[in-house]
């Protein structure tokens, strides 16, 4: 039987293999693993701790924050800020970006994070997640961090990942050379490599969309979903949890496509480009899948503000290609 590889060992080995990966990045990834364990602990005991329910405050999108949202945000902020490798953080839960240390003069990296995604599922004990991505700072070390350090295109991500608080807790991430998944063993408090080299099956059979949005979605999306429903015995399945990390993770393993469309009232959809779409698009590409908005590739988009939203379609290549045909047929 081969020896189980811990997340820490995996990160250290990767550093040895890639000389350009600095000790700072290794520490940062390790810190994310530590924060994930703390949040996981709180997620698992949420009902007991009396922490369920709304916190009474609102985040920058004027959505009421759940207590666990606030806890997760504070935990990641505290740990990442203390780690010295992060110059600044953009969080879905914070109006403005956070500068670490002396106005972000030190630290090589910028982190974008959705500390607890799928918050409508917290109170009903359904899987939720954390999504993160890491960029190199643009402003030279020693200078105060600027807006453009945060507003980088998704192509500039050097790491992206998510933590899924599900029936087991997983951390999945890419540094641009494939996607690897680690499962937390709660007995020993360690993440172990459980899903090396994750790949989207080329042929997906699952489509995930909030059906209530369909009437207001673009013609291409209506056409695509009509095609999914008209399976002619192929046996496609509609599955939508309403927790992006969970829907994405299931589709990555089983093969499928997730769609959050633009609508007449929300032409930019709902999901946030920097915290949700870009990291998952990077992971999808590294896992052999595709990620697009209404016009094409997600990762090339130049963000104009921190909390920008974007339509988002991501998944197995065969389904994404079928979706592309629908855009062409509807144009
Ligand atoms: P959140 O970051 O406020 O939790 O919102 C993002 C979530 C995604 O996890 C999920 O896929 C989507 O919103 C569900 O939205 P809807 O309820 O409109 O289908
Ligand atoms: Mg979210």
mmCIF file of C-alpha atoms and ligand atoms in Angstrom:
data_model
loop_
_atom_site.group_PDB
_atom_site.id
_atom_site.type_symbol
_atom_site.label_atom_id
_atom_site.label_comp_id
_atom_site.label_asym_id
_atom_site.label_seq_id
_atom_site.Cartn_x
_atom_site.Cartn_y
_atom_site.Cartn_z
ATOM 1 C CA UNK A 1 0.000 0.000 0.000
ATOM 2 C CA UNK A 2 1.431 3.407 -0.942
ATOM 3 C CA UNK A 3 1.906 6.103 1.670
ATOM 4 C CA UNK A 4 -0.821 8.734 1.928
ATOM 5 C CA UNK A 5 0.366 12.195 0.838
ATOM 6 C CA UNK A 6 -0.713 15.118 2.978
ATOM 7 C CA UNK A 7 -1.550 18.525 1.508
ATOM 8 C CA UNK A 8 1.514 19.941 3.232
ATOM 9 C CA UNK A 9 3.807 17.308 1.693
ATOM 10 C CA UNK A 10 2.237 17.851 -1.722
ATOM 11 C CA UNK A 11 2.750 21.621 -1.543
ATOM 12 C CA UNK A 12 6.365 21.202 -0.414
ATOM 13 C CA UNK A 13 7.100 18.678 -3.184
ATOM 14 C CA UNK A 14 5.608 21.063 -5.749
ATOM 15 C CA UNK A 15 7.896 23.812 -4.499
ATOM 16 C CA UNK A 16 10.917 21.565 -4.978
ATOM 17 C CA UNK A 17 9.786 20.667 -8.525
ATOM 18 C CA UNK A 18 9.166 24.266 -9.594
ATOM 19 C CA UNK A 19 12.008 26.529 -8.522
ATOM 20 C CA UNK A 20 9.939 29.643 -9.381
ATOM 21 C CA UNK A 21 7.409 28.708 -6.714
ATOM 22 C CA UNK A 22 8.572 30.707 -3.732
ATOM 23 C CA UNK A 23 8.461 29.776 -0.062
ATOM 24 C CA UNK A 24 5.941 32.602 0.349
ATOM 25 C CA UNK A 25 3.462 30.902 -1.962
ATOM 26 C CA UNK A 26 3.979 27.596 -0.178
ATOM 27 C CA UNK A 27 3.223 29.272 3.140
ATOM 28 C CA UNK A 28 0.178 30.988 1.690
ATOM 29 C CA UNK A 29 -1.279 27.713 0.419
ATOM 30 C CA UNK A 30 -0.575 26.120 3.781
ATOM 31 C CA UNK A 31 -2.382 29.007 5.507
ATOM 32 C CA UNK A 32 -5.427 28.473 3.281
ATOM 33 C CA UNK A 33 -5.443 24.820 4.366
ATOM 34 C CA UNK A 34 -5.329 25.867 8.025
ATOM 35 C CA UNK A 35 -8.145 28.415 7.629
ATOM 36 C CA UNK A 36 -10.182 25.776 5.784
ATOM 37 C CA UNK A 37 -9.917 23.422 8.758
ATOM 38 C CA UNK A 38 -11.065 26.120 11.170
ATOM 39 C CA UNK A 39 -14.049 27.056 8.993
ATOM 40 C CA UNK A 40 -14.834 23.387 8.449
ATOM 41 C CA UNK A 41 -14.924 22.813 12.198
ATOM 42 C CA UNK A 42 -17.397 25.651 12.632
ATOM 43 C CA UNK A 43 -19.525 24.551 9.641
ATOM 44 C CA UNK A 44 -19.777 21.050 11.100
ATOM 45 C CA UNK A 45 -20.928 22.215 14.511
ATOM 46 C CA UNK A 46 -23.041 25.114 13.254
ATOM 47 C CA UNK A 47 -26.336 23.779 14.610
ATOM 48 C CA UNK A 48 -24.798 23.066 18.006
ATOM 49 C CA UNK A 49 -22.972 26.340 18.339
ATOM 50 C CA UNK A 50 -26.114 28.419 17.851
ATOM 51 C CA UNK A 51 -24.317 30.089 15.014
ATOM 52 C CA UNK A 52 -26.985 29.433 12.385
ATOM 53 C CA UNK A 53 -29.144 32.215 11.070
ATOM 54 C CA UNK A 54 -28.583 35.720 9.841
ATOM 55 C CA UNK A 55 -26.049 37.969 11.512
ATOM 56 C CA UNK A 56 -28.150 41.125 11.118
ATOM 57 C CA UNK A 57 -25.537 42.817 8.911
ATOM 58 C CA UNK A 58 -25.319 43.182 5.147
ATOM 59 C CA UNK A 59 -22.381 42.603 2.801
ATOM 60 C CA UNK A 60 -21.311 44.894 -0.026
ATOM 61 C CA UNK A 61 -24.105 43.566 -2.284
ATOM 62 C CA UNK A 62 -26.712 44.465 0.366
ATOM 63 C CA UNK A 63 -27.430 40.783 0.892
ATOM 64 C CA UNK A 64 -27.955 39.807 4.489
ATOM 65 C CA UNK A 65 -24.922 37.964 5.776
ATOM 66 C CA UNK A 66 -25.242 34.664 7.537
ATOM 67 C CA UNK A 67 -23.266 34.290 10.758
ATOM 68 C CA UNK A 68 -21.092 31.631 9.188
ATOM 69 C CA UNK A 69 -20.324 34.010 6.287
ATOM 70 C CA UNK A 70 -18.978 36.494 8.775
ATOM 71 C CA UNK A 71 -17.043 33.832 10.673
ATOM 72 C CA UNK A 72 -15.484 32.439 7.481
ATOM 73 C CA UNK A 73 -14.586 35.912 6.232
ATOM 74 C CA UNK A 74 -12.932 36.864 9.532
ATOM 75 C CA UNK A 75 -11.055 33.569 9.729
ATOM 76 C CA UNK A 76 -9.554 33.824 6.248
ATOM 77 C CA UNK A 77 -8.744 37.523 6.756
ATOM 78 C CA UNK A 78 -7.034 36.884 10.095
ATOM 79 C CA UNK A 79 -4.936 33.977 8.890
ATOM 80 C CA UNK A 80 -3.999 35.395 5.501
ATOM 81 C CA UNK A 81 -3.143 38.805 6.936
ATOM 82 C CA UNK A 82 -0.892 37.289 9.600
ATOM 83 C CA UNK A 83 1.009 35.169 7.076
ATOM 84 C CA UNK A 84 3.222 37.936 5.566
ATOM 85 C CA UNK A 85 2.986 36.611 2.002
ATOM 86 C CA UNK A 86 -0.278 38.401 1.154
ATOM 87 C CA UNK A 87 -0.181 42.096 0.250
ATOM 88 C CA UNK A 88 -3.933 42.522 -0.198
ATOM 89 C CA UNK A 89 -7.241 40.657 -0.160
ATOM 90 C CA UNK A 90 -10.478 41.174 -2.053
ATOM 91 C CA UNK A 91 -13.409 39.427 -0.383
ATOM 92 C CA UNK A 92 -16.961 38.994 -1.577
ATOM 93 C CA UNK A 93 -17.997 39.937 1.934
ATOM 94 C CA UNK A 94 -16.094 43.251 2.049
ATOM 95 C CA UNK A 95 -16.977 46.453 0.198
ATOM 96 C CA UNK A 96 -13.379 47.403 -0.510
ATOM 97 C CA UNK A 97 -10.119 45.525 -0.774
ATOM 98 C CA UNK A 98 -8.039 45.020 2.351
ATOM 99 C CA UNK A 99 -4.404 46.049 2.431
ATOM 100 C CA UNK A 100 -2.178 43.900 4.606
ATOM 101 C CA UNK A 101 0.704 45.235 6.678
ATOM 102 C CA UNK A 102 1.981 48.687 5.751
ATOM 103 C CA UNK A 103 -0.574 49.546 2.972
ATOM 104 C CA UNK A 104 0.281 46.333 1.170
ATOM 105 C CA UNK A 105 3.892 47.302 0.583
ATOM 106 C CA UNK A 106 5.156 43.846 1.453
ATOM 107 C CA UNK A 107 3.949 40.415 0.456
ATOM 108 C CA UNK A 108 4.129 39.139 -3.097
ATOM 109 C CA UNK A 109 0.542 38.031 -3.550
ATOM 110 C CA UNK A 110 -3.017 39.259 -3.853
ATOM 111 C CA UNK A 111 -5.851 36.938 -2.826
ATOM 112 C CA UNK A 112 -9.453 37.066 -4.042
ATOM 113 C CA UNK A 113 -11.895 35.050 -1.971
ATOM 114 C CA UNK A 114 -15.532 34.131 -1.552
ATOM 115 C CA UNK A 115 -15.204 32.927 2.056
ATOM 116 C CA UNK A 116 -18.507 31.040 2.148
ATOM 117 C CA UNK A 117 -20.320 30.460 -1.103
ATOM 118 C CA UNK A 118 -23.860 29.126 -1.300
ATOM 119 C CA UNK A 119 -24.941 30.816 1.901
ATOM 120 C CA UNK A 120 -28.642 30.215 1.257
ATOM 121 C CA UNK A 121 -27.842 26.564 1.940
ATOM 122 C CA UNK A 122 -26.258 27.083 5.363
ATOM 123 C CA UNK A 123 -29.428 26.889 7.423
ATOM 124 C CA UNK A 124 -30.641 23.743 5.692
ATOM 125 C CA UNK A 125 -27.489 21.685 6.127
ATOM 126 C CA UNK A 126 -26.647 21.509 2.432
ATOM 127 C CA UNK A 127 -23.048 21.608 1.163
ATOM 128 C CA UNK A 128 -21.350 24.990 0.897
ATOM 129 C CA UNK A 129 -17.864 26.083 -0.113
ATOM 130 C CA UNK A 130 -15.016 28.582 -0.170
ATOM 131 C CA UNK A 131 -13.533 29.783 -3.473
ATOM 132 C CA UNK A 132 -10.145 31.483 -3.758
ATOM 133 C CA UNK A 133 -7.582 32.640 -6.263
ATOM 134 C CA UNK A 134 -4.085 34.057 -6.013
ATOM 135 C CA UNK A 135 -2.394 36.636 -8.240
ATOM 136 C CA UNK A 136 1.092 38.112 -8.227
ATOM 137 C CA UNK A 137 1.093 41.779 -7.236
ATOM 138 C CA UNK A 138 1.659 44.178 -10.142
ATOM 139 C CA UNK A 139 2.973 47.124 -8.125
ATOM 140 C CA UNK A 140 6.614 46.589 -7.153
ATOM 141 C CA UNK A 141 7.390 45.356 -3.647
ATOM 142 C CA UNK A 142 7.839 48.297 -1.305
ATOM 143 C CA UNK A 143 5.166 50.456 -3.010
ATOM 144 C CA UNK A 144 1.601 50.719 -1.704
ATOM 145 C CA UNK A 145 -0.805 48.354 -3.466
ATOM 146 C CA UNK A 146 -3.093 49.949 -6.095
ATOM 147 C CA UNK A 147 -6.450 49.157 -7.714
ATOM 148 C CA UNK A 148 -4.811 47.440 -10.669
ATOM 149 C CA UNK A 149 -3.167 44.898 -8.353
ATOM 150 C CA UNK A 150 -6.682 43.607 -7.713
ATOM 151 C CA UNK A 151 -8.344 44.188 -11.089
ATOM 152 C CA UNK A 152 -6.330 41.621 -13.025
ATOM 153 C CA UNK A 153 -7.743 39.369 -15.738
ATOM 154 C CA UNK A 154 -8.318 35.725 -14.833
ATOM 155 C CA UNK A 155 -5.436 34.731 -17.126
ATOM 156 C CA UNK A 156 -3.091 36.190 -14.498
ATOM 157 C CA UNK A 157 -4.160 33.790 -11.746
ATOM 158 C CA UNK A 158 -1.306 31.645 -10.485
ATOM 159 C CA UNK A 159 -3.403 29.520 -8.129
ATOM 160 C CA UNK A 160 -7.134 28.879 -7.871
ATOM 161 C CA UNK A 161 -9.015 26.517 -5.636
ATOM 162 C CA UNK A 162 -12.064 25.734 -3.603
ATOM 163 C CA UNK A 163 -12.965 24.031 -0.377
ATOM 164 C CA UNK A 164 -16.130 21.970 -0.356
ATOM 165 C CA UNK A 165 -17.785 21.443 3.012
ATOM 166 C CA UNK A 166 -19.804 18.412 1.993
ATOM 167 C CA UNK A 167 -20.361 14.860 3.149
ATOM 168 C CA UNK A 168 -16.591 15.012 3.414
ATOM 169 C CA UNK A 169 -14.509 18.167 3.265
ATOM 170 C CA UNK A 170 -12.308 18.605 0.219
ATOM 171 C CA UNK A 171 -9.735 21.124 -0.907
ATOM 172 C CA UNK A 172 -9.237 21.203 -4.675
ATOM 173 C CA UNK A 173 -6.681 23.474 -6.319
ATOM 174 C CA UNK A 174 -4.519 24.154 -9.326
ATOM 175 C CA UNK A 175 -1.226 25.993 -9.733
ATOM 176 C CA UNK A 176 -1.527 25.739 -13.503
ATOM 177 C CA UNK A 177 -0.270 22.195 -13.893
ATOM 178 C CA UNK A 178 -3.376 20.091 -13.425
ATOM 179 C CA UNK A 179 -5.972 19.899 -10.673
ATOM 180 C CA UNK A 180 -5.593 17.922 -7.470
ATOM 181 C CA UNK A 181 -8.126 17.199 -4.748
ATOM 182 C CA UNK A 182 -7.474 16.523 -1.066
ATOM 183 C CA UNK A 183 -9.925 15.083 1.443
ATOM 184 C CA UNK A 184 -9.853 16.052 5.105
ATOM 185 C CA UNK A 185 -9.509 13.156 7.508
ATOM 186 C CA UNK A 186 -11.274 14.594 10.556
ATOM 187 C CA UNK A 187 -9.686 12.017 12.853
ATOM 188 C CA UNK A 188 -6.168 13.325 12.233
ATOM 189 C CA UNK A 189 -7.030 16.839 11.050
ATOM 190 C CA UNK A 190 -5.068 16.518 7.796
ATOM 191 C CA UNK A 191 -5.974 16.869 4.134
ATOM 192 C CA UNK A 192 -4.776 13.836 2.137
ATOM 193 C CA UNK A 193 -4.385 13.612 -1.627
ATOM 194 C CA UNK A 194 -7.478 11.682 -2.697
ATOM 195 C CA UNK A 195 -8.201 12.929 -6.257
ATOM 196 C CA UNK A 196 -4.926 13.375 -8.184
ATOM 197 C CA UNK A 197 -5.127 14.813 -11.712
ATOM 198 C CA UNK A 198 -8.847 15.622 -11.729
ATOM 199 C CA UNK A 199 -10.380 15.806 -15.219
ATOM 200 C CA UNK A 200 -13.836 16.740 -16.486
ATOM 201 C CA UNK A 201 -15.190 13.756 -18.437
ATOM 202 C CA UNK A 202 -15.341 14.947 -22.076
ATOM 203 C CA UNK A 203 -18.941 13.836 -22.356
ATOM 204 C CA UNK A 204 -21.095 15.246 -19.614
ATOM 205 C CA UNK A 205 -24.633 14.156 -18.869
ATOM 206 C CA UNK A 206 -25.652 16.648 -16.171
ATOM 207 C CA UNK A 207 -26.993 20.175 -16.691
ATOM 208 C CA UNK A 208 -27.279 22.554 -13.761
ATOM 209 C CA UNK A 209 -29.367 25.706 -13.964
ATOM 210 C CA UNK A 210 -31.873 27.579 -11.840
ATOM 211 C CA UNK A 211 -34.948 26.726 -13.919
ATOM 212 C CA UNK A 212 -36.772 29.852 -12.786
ATOM 213 C CA UNK A 213 -34.312 31.985 -14.771
ATOM 214 C CA UNK A 214 -34.972 30.296 -18.084
ATOM 215 C CA UNK A 215 -37.835 32.475 -19.358
ATOM 216 C CA UNK A 216 -35.661 35.584 -19.013
ATOM 217 C CA UNK A 217 -32.446 33.964 -20.301
ATOM 218 C CA UNK A 218 -30.958 34.469 -23.813
ATOM 219 C CA UNK A 219 -32.399 32.423 -26.699
ATOM 220 C CA UNK A 220 -29.178 30.369 -26.859
ATOM 221 C CA UNK A 221 -29.644 29.180 -23.276
ATOM 222 C CA UNK A 222 -33.309 28.300 -23.911
ATOM 223 C CA UNK A 223 -32.286 26.378 -27.014
ATOM 224 C CA UNK A 224 -29.525 24.546 -25.147
ATOM 225 C CA UNK A 225 -31.770 23.526 -22.253
ATOM 226 C CA UNK A 226 -34.492 22.418 -24.682
ATOM 227 C CA UNK A 227 -31.832 20.191 -26.258
ATOM 228 C CA UNK A 228 -30.860 18.800 -22.845
ATOM 229 C CA UNK A 229 -34.479 17.975 -22.056
ATOM 230 C CA UNK A 230 -35.078 16.404 -25.441
ATOM 231 C CA UNK A 231 -32.663 13.610 -24.606
ATOM 232 C CA UNK A 232 -33.960 11.042 -27.109
ATOM 233 C CA UNK A 233 -32.996 8.297 -24.713
ATOM 234 C CA UNK A 234 -29.510 9.695 -24.021
ATOM 235 C CA UNK A 235 -30.483 10.178 -20.412
ATOM 236 C CA UNK A 236 -29.294 13.667 -19.471
ATOM 237 C CA UNK A 237 -30.053 14.728 -15.914
ATOM 238 C CA UNK A 238 -30.940 18.141 -14.488
ATOM 239 C CA UNK A 239 -29.228 18.686 -11.121
ATOM 240 C CA UNK A 240 -29.067 22.048 -9.343
ATOM 241 C CA UNK A 241 -28.062 22.435 -5.707
ATOM 242 C CA UNK A 242 -27.708 26.218 -5.675
ATOM 243 C CA UNK A 243 -24.228 25.984 -4.169
ATOM 244 C CA UNK A 244 -21.806 26.797 -6.956
ATOM 245 C CA UNK A 245 -18.859 24.871 -5.492
ATOM 246 C CA UNK A 246 -21.022 21.798 -4.985
ATOM 247 C CA UNK A 247 -22.630 21.925 -8.424
ATOM 248 C CA UNK A 248 -19.223 22.524 -10.039
ATOM 249 C CA UNK A 249 -17.524 19.731 -8.094
ATOM 250 C CA UNK A 250 -20.208 17.171 -8.946
ATOM 251 C CA UNK A 251 -20.040 18.108 -12.629
ATOM 252 C CA UNK A 252 -16.229 17.932 -12.574
ATOM 253 C CA UNK A 253 -16.370 14.390 -11.281
ATOM 254 C CA UNK A 254 -19.382 13.093 -13.179
ATOM 255 C CA UNK A 255 -19.330 15.287 -16.288
ATOM 256 C CA UNK A 256 -21.756 18.103 -16.887
ATOM 257 C CA UNK A 257 -22.316 21.805 -17.349
ATOM 258 C CA UNK A 258 -23.291 24.572 -14.930
ATOM 259 C CA UNK A 259 -25.101 27.649 -16.241
ATOM 260 C CA UNK A 260 -25.852 30.946 -14.515
ATOM 261 C CA UNK A 261 -27.198 33.035 -17.386
ATOM 262 C CA UNK A 262 -27.604 36.701 -18.072
ATOM 263 C CA UNK A 263 -31.275 37.666 -17.840
ATOM 264 C CA UNK A 264 -33.332 40.636 -18.967
ATOM 265 C CA UNK A 265 -33.253 42.165 -15.498
ATOM 266 C CA UNK A 266 -29.678 41.082 -14.675
ATOM 267 C CA UNK A 267 -27.688 41.279 -17.918
ATOM 268 C CA UNK A 268 -24.520 40.436 -15.992
ATOM 269 C CA UNK A 269 -26.086 37.451 -14.245
ATOM 270 C CA UNK A 270 -25.458 36.980 -10.544
ATOM 271 C CA UNK A 271 -22.061 35.425 -10.008
ATOM 272 C CA UNK A 272 -18.977 37.500 -9.276
ATOM 273 C CA UNK A 273 -16.242 37.454 -11.891
ATOM 274 C CA UNK A 274 -13.318 37.779 -9.475
ATOM 275 C CA UNK A 275 -14.476 35.548 -6.630
ATOM 276 C CA UNK A 276 -16.470 32.841 -8.367
ATOM 277 C CA UNK A 277 -16.160 32.736 -12.176
ATOM 278 C CA UNK A 278 -12.416 33.290 -12.677
ATOM 279 C CA UNK A 279 -11.162 30.753 -10.120
ATOM 280 C CA UNK A 280 -13.555 28.054 -11.314
ATOM 281 C CA UNK A 281 -12.773 28.873 -14.964
ATOM 282 C CA UNK A 282 -9.047 28.407 -14.280
ATOM 283 C CA UNK A 283 -9.697 25.093 -12.527
ATOM 284 C CA UNK A 284 -12.056 23.992 -15.324
ATOM 285 C CA UNK A 285 -9.459 24.736 -18.014
ATOM 286 C CA UNK A 286 -6.794 22.884 -16.046
ATOM 287 C CA UNK A 287 -9.188 19.938 -15.755
ATOM 288 C CA UNK A 288 -9.814 19.850 -19.508
ATOM 289 C CA UNK A 289 -13.157 21.685 -19.387
ATOM 290 C CA UNK A 290 -14.340 25.022 -20.790
ATOM 291 C CA UNK A 291 -15.682 28.205 -19.183
ATOM 292 C CA UNK A 292 -17.395 31.080 -20.996
ATOM 293 C CA UNK A 293 -19.782 33.998 -20.647
ATOM 294 C CA UNK A 294 -22.295 35.165 -23.302
ATOM 295 C CA UNK A 295 -19.488 36.306 -25.581
ATOM 296 C CA UNK A 296 -16.664 33.856 -25.129
ATOM 297 C CA UNK A 297 -13.857 33.096 -22.726
ATOM 298 C CA UNK A 298 -14.199 34.191 -19.116
ATOM 299 C CA UNK A 299 -10.516 34.360 -18.212
ATOM 300 C CA UNK A 300 -9.707 37.088 -20.750
ATOM 301 C CA UNK A 301 -12.185 39.590 -19.302
ATOM 302 C CA UNK A 302 -10.635 42.768 -17.855
ATOM 303 C CA UNK A 303 -12.478 43.539 -14.625
ATOM 304 C CA UNK A 304 -13.445 47.156 -14.027
ATOM 305 C CA UNK A 305 -14.485 46.779 -10.408
ATOM 306 C CA UNK A 306 -13.960 44.374 -7.573
ATOM 307 C CA UNK A 307 -17.490 43.024 -7.317
ATOM 308 C CA UNK A 308 -18.197 42.797 -11.050
ATOM 309 C CA UNK A 309 -20.708 40.130 -12.058
ATOM 310 C CA UNK A 310 -20.690 37.906 -15.110
ATOM 311 C CA UNK A 311 -22.870 35.299 -16.810
ATOM 312 C CA UNK A 312 -21.116 31.957 -16.321
ATOM 313 C CA UNK A 313 -21.212 28.677 -18.211
ATOM 314 C CA UNK A 314 -18.686 25.998 -17.287
ATOM 315 C CA UNK A 315 -18.213 22.296 -17.751
ATOM 316 C CA UNK A 316 -17.408 19.337 -19.976
ATOM 317 C CA UNK A 317 -16.244 20.126 -23.491
ATOM 318 C CA UNK A 318 -19.017 18.294 -25.374
ATOM 319 C CA UNK A 319 -21.741 20.205 -23.561
ATOM 320 C CA UNK A 320 -19.918 23.519 -23.782
ATOM 321 C CA UNK A 321 -19.466 22.973 -27.520
ATOM 322 C CA UNK A 322 -23.174 22.220 -27.845
ATOM 323 C CA UNK A 323 -23.851 25.470 -25.989
ATOM 324 C CA UNK A 324 -21.533 27.323 -28.371
ATOM 325 C CA UNK A 325 -23.520 25.961 -31.320
ATOM 326 C CA UNK A 326 -26.664 27.304 -29.682
ATOM 327 C CA UNK A 327 -25.096 30.794 -29.425
ATOM 328 C CA UNK A 328 -24.165 30.625 -33.117
ATOM 329 C CA UNK A 329 -27.621 29.419 -34.118
ATOM 330 C CA UNK A 330 -29.257 32.227 -32.121
ATOM 331 C CA UNK A 331 -27.064 35.083 -33.343
HETATM 332 P P1 LIG B 1 -23.573 33.621 -2.687
HETATM 333 O O1 LIG B 1 -22.114 33.900 -2.944
HETATM 334 O O2 LIG B 1 -24.288 34.801 -2.131
HETATM 335 O O3 LIG B 1 -23.793 32.383 -1.891
HETATM 336 O O4 LIG B 1 -24.275 33.436 -4.141
HETATM 337 C C1 LIG B 1 -23.733 32.543 -5.045
HETATM 338 C C2 LIG B 1 -24.629 31.345 -5.171
HETATM 339 C C3 LIG B 1 -23.973 30.185 -5.853
HETATM 340 O O5 LIG B 1 -23.336 29.337 -4.947
HETATM 341 C C4 LIG B 1 -25.133 29.493 -6.502
HETATM 342 O O6 LIG B 1 -24.758 28.721 -7.607
HETATM 343 C C5 LIG B 1 -26.022 30.629 -6.876
HETATM 344 O O7 LIG B 1 -25.719 31.688 -5.975
HETATM 345 C C6 LIG B 1 -27.465 30.276 -6.707
HETATM 346 O O8 LIG B 1 -28.231 31.366 -7.063
HETATM 347 P P2 LIG B 1 -29.794 31.215 -7.307
HETATM 348 O O9 LIG B 1 -30.412 31.013 -5.966
HETATM 349 O O10 LIG B 1 -30.195 32.524 -7.934
HETATM 350 O O11 LIG B 1 -30.012 30.054 -8.212
HETATM 351 MG MG1 LIG B 2 -20.552 33.330 -3.617
#
